[in-house]
């Protein structure tokens, strides 16, 4: 039997210092993982457990891209994030063993239709229209795990040269080992699974013509330009 049609290949992310790429299987995103960001969103941090939403792998967009201002929103927000790339199957792993399952780390942007996300939140509906936006999971080249140790690195974002987000990885409420251990109770994590670990305070809107630069000390920066709406 043959197919009625073929799908394009899964997105792949460049890996710093390698000719090989990292194919993307799933995208998990952690919500409210910096206390100051939860506060600016007007919500309490849930200290009992992290929570997640997902994006389809087709939402992957490479650093340096220019994307059209997205559909059906008037409040498109940047969210600078530390991204974890899973490198080995992880199922019910302990926090102590969690980092052994990491392939590497990258700078990413979780671009968000904030107006639609907040409207959904208000009505207790899912966030998909706000979060699973085409071209909304921006990612820079992955740095392999052996080349990067999670510490107090600065995580920051500028729009048109003005600093908007400025925090530290040590401000994460749920650490990377805690997130991997928790998520691996609900999913058989596999190579190709990316985890966007949440954004610091200072989120805000962008408009056509804006240029975003996101940085984490020790990782390749992530950049994005907003073009006119389609
Ligand atoms: Mn986010």
mmCIF file of C-alpha atoms and ligand atoms in Angstrom:
data_model
loop_
_atom_site.group_PDB
_atom_site.id
_atom_site.type_symbol
_atom_site.label_atom_id
_atom_site.label_comp_id
_atom_site.label_asym_id
_atom_site.label_seq_id
_atom_site.Cartn_x
_atom_site.Cartn_y
_atom_site.Cartn_z
ATOM 1 C CA UNK A 1 0.000 0.000 0.000
ATOM 2 C CA UNK A 2 1.197 3.484 -0.706
ATOM 3 C CA UNK A 3 0.174 6.771 0.856
ATOM 4 C CA UNK A 4 -2.405 9.187 -0.495
ATOM 5 C CA UNK A 5 0.144 11.895 0.260
ATOM 6 C CA UNK A 6 3.530 12.301 1.918
ATOM 7 C CA UNK A 7 4.232 14.372 5.010
ATOM 8 C CA UNK A 8 7.270 16.628 5.153
ATOM 9 C CA UNK A 9 10.116 15.280 7.314
ATOM 10 C CA UNK A 10 10.072 16.179 11.002
ATOM 11 C CA UNK A 11 11.860 19.410 11.914
ATOM 12 C CA UNK A 12 15.541 19.080 12.832
ATOM 13 C CA UNK A 13 17.641 21.350 15.021
ATOM 14 C CA UNK A 14 21.357 22.034 14.362
ATOM 15 C CA UNK A 15 23.769 20.883 17.079
ATOM 16 C CA UNK A 16 26.742 23.102 17.890
ATOM 17 C CA UNK A 17 30.051 21.515 16.878
ATOM 18 C CA UNK A 18 28.419 18.647 14.958
ATOM 19 C CA UNK A 19 27.389 17.890 11.384
ATOM 20 C CA UNK A 20 24.466 15.841 12.729
ATOM 21 C CA UNK A 21 21.078 17.303 13.604
ATOM 22 C CA UNK A 22 18.557 16.682 16.385
ATOM 23 C CA UNK A 23 15.155 15.611 14.986
ATOM 24 C CA UNK A 24 12.160 16.870 16.974
ATOM 25 C CA UNK A 25 9.475 14.438 18.130
ATOM 26 C CA UNK A 26 7.417 16.319 20.719
ATOM 27 C CA UNK A 27 7.441 19.736 22.393
ATOM 28 C CA UNK A 28 6.500 20.051 26.061
ATOM 29 C CA UNK A 29 6.301 23.469 27.721
ATOM 30 C CA UNK A 30 6.288 24.196 31.463
ATOM 31 C CA UNK A 31 3.890 26.876 32.722
ATOM 32 C CA UNK A 32 4.617 29.413 35.487
ATOM 33 C CA UNK A 33 8.134 28.333 36.359
ATOM 34 C CA UNK A 34 9.505 31.699 37.529
ATOM 35 C CA UNK A 35 7.758 33.306 40.517
ATOM 36 C CA UNK A 36 8.019 36.872 39.161
ATOM 37 C CA UNK A 37 6.406 35.820 35.871
ATOM 38 C CA UNK A 38 3.531 34.038 37.645
ATOM 39 C CA UNK A 39 2.996 37.233 39.643
ATOM 40 C CA UNK A 40 2.898 39.427 36.515
ATOM 41 C CA UNK A 41 0.315 37.010 35.046
ATOM 42 C CA UNK A 42 -1.792 37.481 38.163
ATOM 43 C CA UNK A 43 -1.631 33.848 39.264
ATOM 44 C CA UNK A 44 -0.175 31.876 42.134
ATOM 45 C CA UNK A 45 2.682 29.452 41.561
ATOM 46 C CA UNK A 46 1.513 25.886 42.104
ATOM 47 C CA UNK A 47 4.135 24.440 44.448
ATOM 48 C CA UNK A 48 2.611 20.955 44.438
ATOM 49 C CA UNK A 49 3.603 20.029 40.892
ATOM 50 C CA UNK A 50 4.652 21.606 37.615
ATOM 51 C CA UNK A 51 2.116 21.784 34.789
ATOM 52 C CA UNK A 52 2.535 21.579 31.038
ATOM 53 C CA UNK A 53 1.089 22.366 27.660
ATOM 54 C CA UNK A 54 2.339 21.084 24.317
ATOM 55 C CA UNK A 55 3.059 22.314 20.821
ATOM 56 C CA UNK A 56 3.147 20.193 17.687
ATOM 57 C CA UNK A 57 6.672 19.566 16.347
ATOM 58 C CA UNK A 58 5.653 21.523 13.227
ATOM 59 C CA UNK A 59 5.687 24.666 15.385
ATOM 60 C CA UNK A 60 9.506 24.528 15.378
ATOM 61 C CA UNK A 61 11.056 27.624 13.786
ATOM 62 C CA UNK A 62 14.794 28.169 13.426
ATOM 63 C CA UNK A 63 16.637 31.064 14.969
ATOM 64 C CA UNK A 64 17.198 33.931 12.556
ATOM 65 C CA UNK A 65 13.822 33.503 10.862
ATOM 66 C CA UNK A 66 11.436 36.261 9.872
ATOM 67 C CA UNK A 67 7.852 35.156 10.504
ATOM 68 C CA UNK A 68 4.601 36.833 9.503
ATOM 69 C CA UNK A 69 2.740 38.463 12.393
ATOM 70 C CA UNK A 70 0.440 35.564 13.355
ATOM 71 C CA UNK A 71 -3.230 35.092 12.617
ATOM 72 C CA UNK A 72 -6.156 36.172 14.804
ATOM 73 C CA UNK A 73 -4.217 37.966 17.545
ATOM 74 C CA UNK A 74 -3.601 41.568 18.546
ATOM 75 C CA UNK A 75 -1.269 40.732 21.438
ATOM 76 C CA UNK A 76 1.574 38.458 20.319
ATOM 77 C CA UNK A 77 4.060 37.965 23.163
ATOM 78 C CA UNK A 78 7.662 36.799 23.392
ATOM 79 C CA UNK A 79 8.672 34.345 26.140
ATOM 80 C CA UNK A 80 12.411 33.633 26.460
ATOM 81 C CA UNK A 81 13.055 30.048 27.619
ATOM 82 C CA UNK A 82 15.773 27.541 28.494
ATOM 83 C CA UNK A 83 15.149 24.440 26.373
ATOM 84 C CA UNK A 84 16.124 20.897 27.382
ATOM 85 C CA UNK A 85 16.569 18.259 24.652
ATOM 86 C CA UNK A 86 16.042 14.660 25.778
ATOM 87 C CA UNK A 87 18.701 12.230 24.495
ATOM 88 C CA UNK A 88 17.815 8.844 26.021
ATOM 89 C CA UNK A 89 14.526 7.079 26.830
ATOM 90 C CA UNK A 90 13.330 8.359 30.212
ATOM 91 C CA UNK A 91 10.470 6.631 32.021
ATOM 92 C CA UNK A 92 9.920 7.038 35.763
ATOM 93 C CA UNK A 93 13.440 8.346 36.232
ATOM 94 C CA UNK A 94 14.608 9.717 39.568
ATOM 95 C CA UNK A 95 15.717 13.321 39.986
ATOM 96 C CA UNK A 96 19.213 12.002 40.712
ATOM 97 C CA UNK A 97 19.369 10.197 37.352
ATOM 98 C CA UNK A 98 17.388 12.726 35.290
ATOM 99 C CA UNK A 99 20.285 14.683 33.787
ATOM 100 C CA UNK A 100 21.800 11.450 32.395
ATOM 101 C CA UNK A 101 18.893 11.504 29.909
ATOM 102 C CA UNK A 102 19.614 14.976 28.535
ATOM 103 C CA UNK A 103 21.099 15.362 25.061
ATOM 104 C CA UNK A 104 21.671 19.085 25.361
ATOM 105 C CA UNK A 105 20.348 22.582 25.943
ATOM 106 C CA UNK A 106 19.287 25.530 23.796
ATOM 107 C CA UNK A 107 17.852 29.031 23.817
ATOM 108 C CA UNK A 108 14.210 29.093 22.726
ATOM 109 C CA UNK A 109 11.180 31.353 22.404
ATOM 110 C CA UNK A 110 7.663 30.235 23.344
ATOM 111 C CA UNK A 111 5.744 32.772 21.254
ATOM 112 C CA UNK A 112 2.200 33.211 22.541
ATOM 113 C CA UNK A 113 -1.092 34.743 21.417
ATOM 114 C CA UNK A 114 -1.599 36.278 24.867
ATOM 115 C CA UNK A 115 -5.093 37.589 24.154
ATOM 116 C CA UNK A 116 -6.307 34.117 23.145
ATOM 117 C CA UNK A 117 -4.475 32.378 25.998
ATOM 118 C CA UNK A 118 -6.015 34.692 28.607
ATOM 119 C CA UNK A 119 -9.486 34.406 27.055
ATOM 120 C CA UNK A 120 -9.187 30.610 27.197
ATOM 121 C CA UNK A 121 -7.894 30.740 30.781
ATOM 122 C CA UNK A 122 -10.856 32.915 31.753
ATOM 123 C CA UNK A 123 -13.327 30.412 30.296
ATOM 124 C CA UNK A 124 -11.401 27.405 31.669
ATOM 125 C CA UNK A 125 -10.726 26.212 28.153
ATOM 126 C CA UNK A 126 -7.503 24.664 26.772
ATOM 127 C CA UNK A 127 -4.691 27.001 25.692
ATOM 128 C CA UNK A 128 -4.039 25.530 22.244
ATOM 129 C CA UNK A 129 -5.066 28.565 20.185
ATOM 130 C CA UNK A 130 -2.912 30.755 22.408
ATOM 131 C CA UNK A 131 0.111 28.497 22.529
ATOM 132 C CA UNK A 132 0.237 25.985 19.662
ATOM 133 C CA UNK A 133 0.774 28.713 17.097
ATOM 134 C CA UNK A 134 2.458 28.075 13.735
ATOM 135 C CA UNK A 135 6.183 29.055 13.848
ATOM 136 C CA UNK A 136 5.887 29.680 17.621
ATOM 137 C CA UNK A 137 8.582 27.331 18.995
ATOM 138 C CA UNK A 138 11.759 29.166 18.043
ATOM 139 C CA UNK A 139 14.994 27.337 18.781
ATOM 140 C CA UNK A 140 18.702 28.053 18.464
ATOM 141 C CA UNK A 141 21.372 25.367 17.846
ATOM 142 C CA UNK A 142 21.595 22.816 20.674
ATOM 143 C CA UNK A 143 24.678 22.749 22.916
ATOM 144 C CA UNK A 144 25.515 19.179 23.927
ATOM 145 C CA UNK A 145 25.026 18.409 27.613
ATOM 146 C CA UNK A 146 28.720 17.794 28.336
ATOM 147 C CA UNK A 147 29.501 21.369 27.300
ATOM 148 C CA UNK A 148 27.048 23.094 29.643
ATOM 149 C CA UNK A 149 26.390 22.820 33.364
ATOM 150 C CA UNK A 150 23.166 24.368 34.697
ATOM 151 C CA UNK A 151 23.944 27.050 37.268
ATOM 152 C CA UNK A 152 23.240 30.742 37.740
ATOM 153 C CA UNK A 153 23.530 31.667 34.057
ATOM 154 C CA UNK A 154 21.788 34.872 32.997
ATOM 155 C CA UNK A 155 18.691 34.369 30.819
ATOM 156 C CA UNK A 156 17.668 37.559 29.038
ATOM 157 C CA UNK A 157 15.722 38.942 26.099
ATOM 158 C CA UNK A 158 15.894 42.198 24.165
ATOM 159 C CA UNK A 159 13.414 43.709 21.725
ATOM 160 C CA UNK A 160 14.981 46.224 19.302
ATOM 161 C CA UNK A 161 17.977 46.463 21.645
ATOM 162 C CA UNK A 162 16.004 47.207 24.853
ATOM 163 C CA UNK A 163 16.247 44.639 27.678
ATOM 164 C CA UNK A 164 12.819 43.215 28.512
ATOM 165 C CA UNK A 165 13.572 40.001 30.412
ATOM 166 C CA UNK A 166 16.578 39.545 32.712
ATOM 167 C CA UNK A 167 16.767 36.655 35.150
ATOM 168 C CA UNK A 168 18.862 33.629 36.088
ATOM 169 C CA UNK A 169 18.435 29.906 35.481
ATOM 170 C CA UNK A 170 18.717 29.464 39.250
ATOM 171 C CA UNK A 171 15.359 31.298 39.521
ATOM 172 C CA UNK A 172 13.544 28.306 37.975
ATOM 173 C CA UNK A 173 10.953 27.104 40.496
ATOM 174 C CA UNK A 174 11.002 23.540 39.153
ATOM 175 C CA UNK A 175 14.570 22.509 38.324
ATOM 176 C CA UNK A 176 15.423 20.552 35.190
ATOM 177 C CA UNK A 177 15.880 17.251 37.138
ATOM 178 C CA UNK A 178 12.538 17.815 38.887
ATOM 179 C CA UNK A 179 10.776 18.493 35.572
ATOM 180 C CA UNK A 180 12.247 15.433 33.822
ATOM 181 C CA UNK A 181 11.483 13.157 36.796
ATOM 182 C CA UNK A 182 7.908 14.471 37.012
ATOM 183 C CA UNK A 183 7.161 14.448 33.270
ATOM 184 C CA UNK A 184 8.584 10.910 32.936
ATOM 185 C CA UNK A 185 5.803 9.656 35.224
ATOM 186 C CA UNK A 186 3.231 10.688 32.586
ATOM 187 C CA UNK A 187 5.122 10.038 29.347
ATOM 188 C CA UNK A 188 7.733 7.674 28.026
ATOM 189 C CA UNK A 189 10.166 10.455 27.173
ATOM 190 C CA UNK A 190 12.310 9.693 24.135
ATOM 191 C CA UNK A 191 15.135 11.285 22.147
ATOM 192 C CA UNK A 192 13.589 14.089 20.112
ATOM 193 C CA UNK A 193 11.445 15.366 22.973
ATOM 194 C CA UNK A 194 12.078 19.036 23.780
ATOM 195 C CA UNK A 195 11.070 20.690 27.051
ATOM 196 C CA UNK A 196 10.658 24.490 27.106
ATOM 197 C CA UNK A 197 11.140 25.186 30.831
ATOM 198 C CA UNK A 198 9.153 28.411 31.250
ATOM 199 C CA UNK A 199 9.780 32.134 30.979
ATOM 200 C CA UNK A 200 11.043 34.778 33.428
ATOM 201 C CA UNK A 201 9.153 37.998 34.174
ATOM 202 C CA UNK A 202 8.977 40.794 31.634
ATOM 203 C CA UNK A 203 6.883 39.251 28.859
ATOM 204 C CA UNK A 204 5.357 41.684 26.395
ATOM 205 C CA UNK A 205 3.959 42.248 22.943
ATOM 206 C CA UNK A 206 5.794 42.612 19.647
ATOM 207 C CA UNK A 207 4.636 44.162 16.383
ATOM 208 C CA UNK A 208 5.663 43.866 12.738
ATOM 209 C CA UNK A 209 9.215 45.121 12.307
ATOM 210 C CA UNK A 210 10.380 44.132 15.788
ATOM 211 C CA UNK A 211 13.574 42.153 16.318
ATOM 212 C CA UNK A 212 13.949 39.804 19.279
ATOM 213 C CA UNK A 213 17.279 38.544 20.662
ATOM 214 C CA UNK A 214 17.245 35.992 23.493
ATOM 215 C CA UNK A 215 20.410 34.918 25.325
ATOM 216 C CA UNK A 216 21.565 32.472 27.976
ATOM 217 C CA UNK A 217 25.225 32.647 29.005
ATOM 218 C CA UNK A 218 27.107 29.775 27.366
ATOM 219 C CA UNK A 219 24.490 28.973 24.692
ATOM 220 C CA UNK A 220 23.951 30.194 21.127
ATOM 221 C CA UNK A 221 21.465 33.113 21.106
ATOM 222 C CA UNK A 222 17.981 32.862 19.586
ATOM 223 C CA UNK A 223 16.748 35.624 17.279
ATOM 224 C CA UNK A 224 13.452 36.335 15.538
ATOM 225 C CA UNK A 225 12.037 39.073 13.334
ATOM 226 C CA UNK A 226 8.346 39.855 12.980
ATOM 227 C CA UNK A 227 7.168 40.590 9.472
ATOM 228 C CA UNK A 228 3.827 42.005 8.333
ATOM 229 C CA UNK A 229 0.660 39.957 8.843
ATOM 230 C CA UNK A 230 -0.427 37.687 5.974
HETATM 231 MN MN1 LIG B 1 6.308 29.678 28.093
#
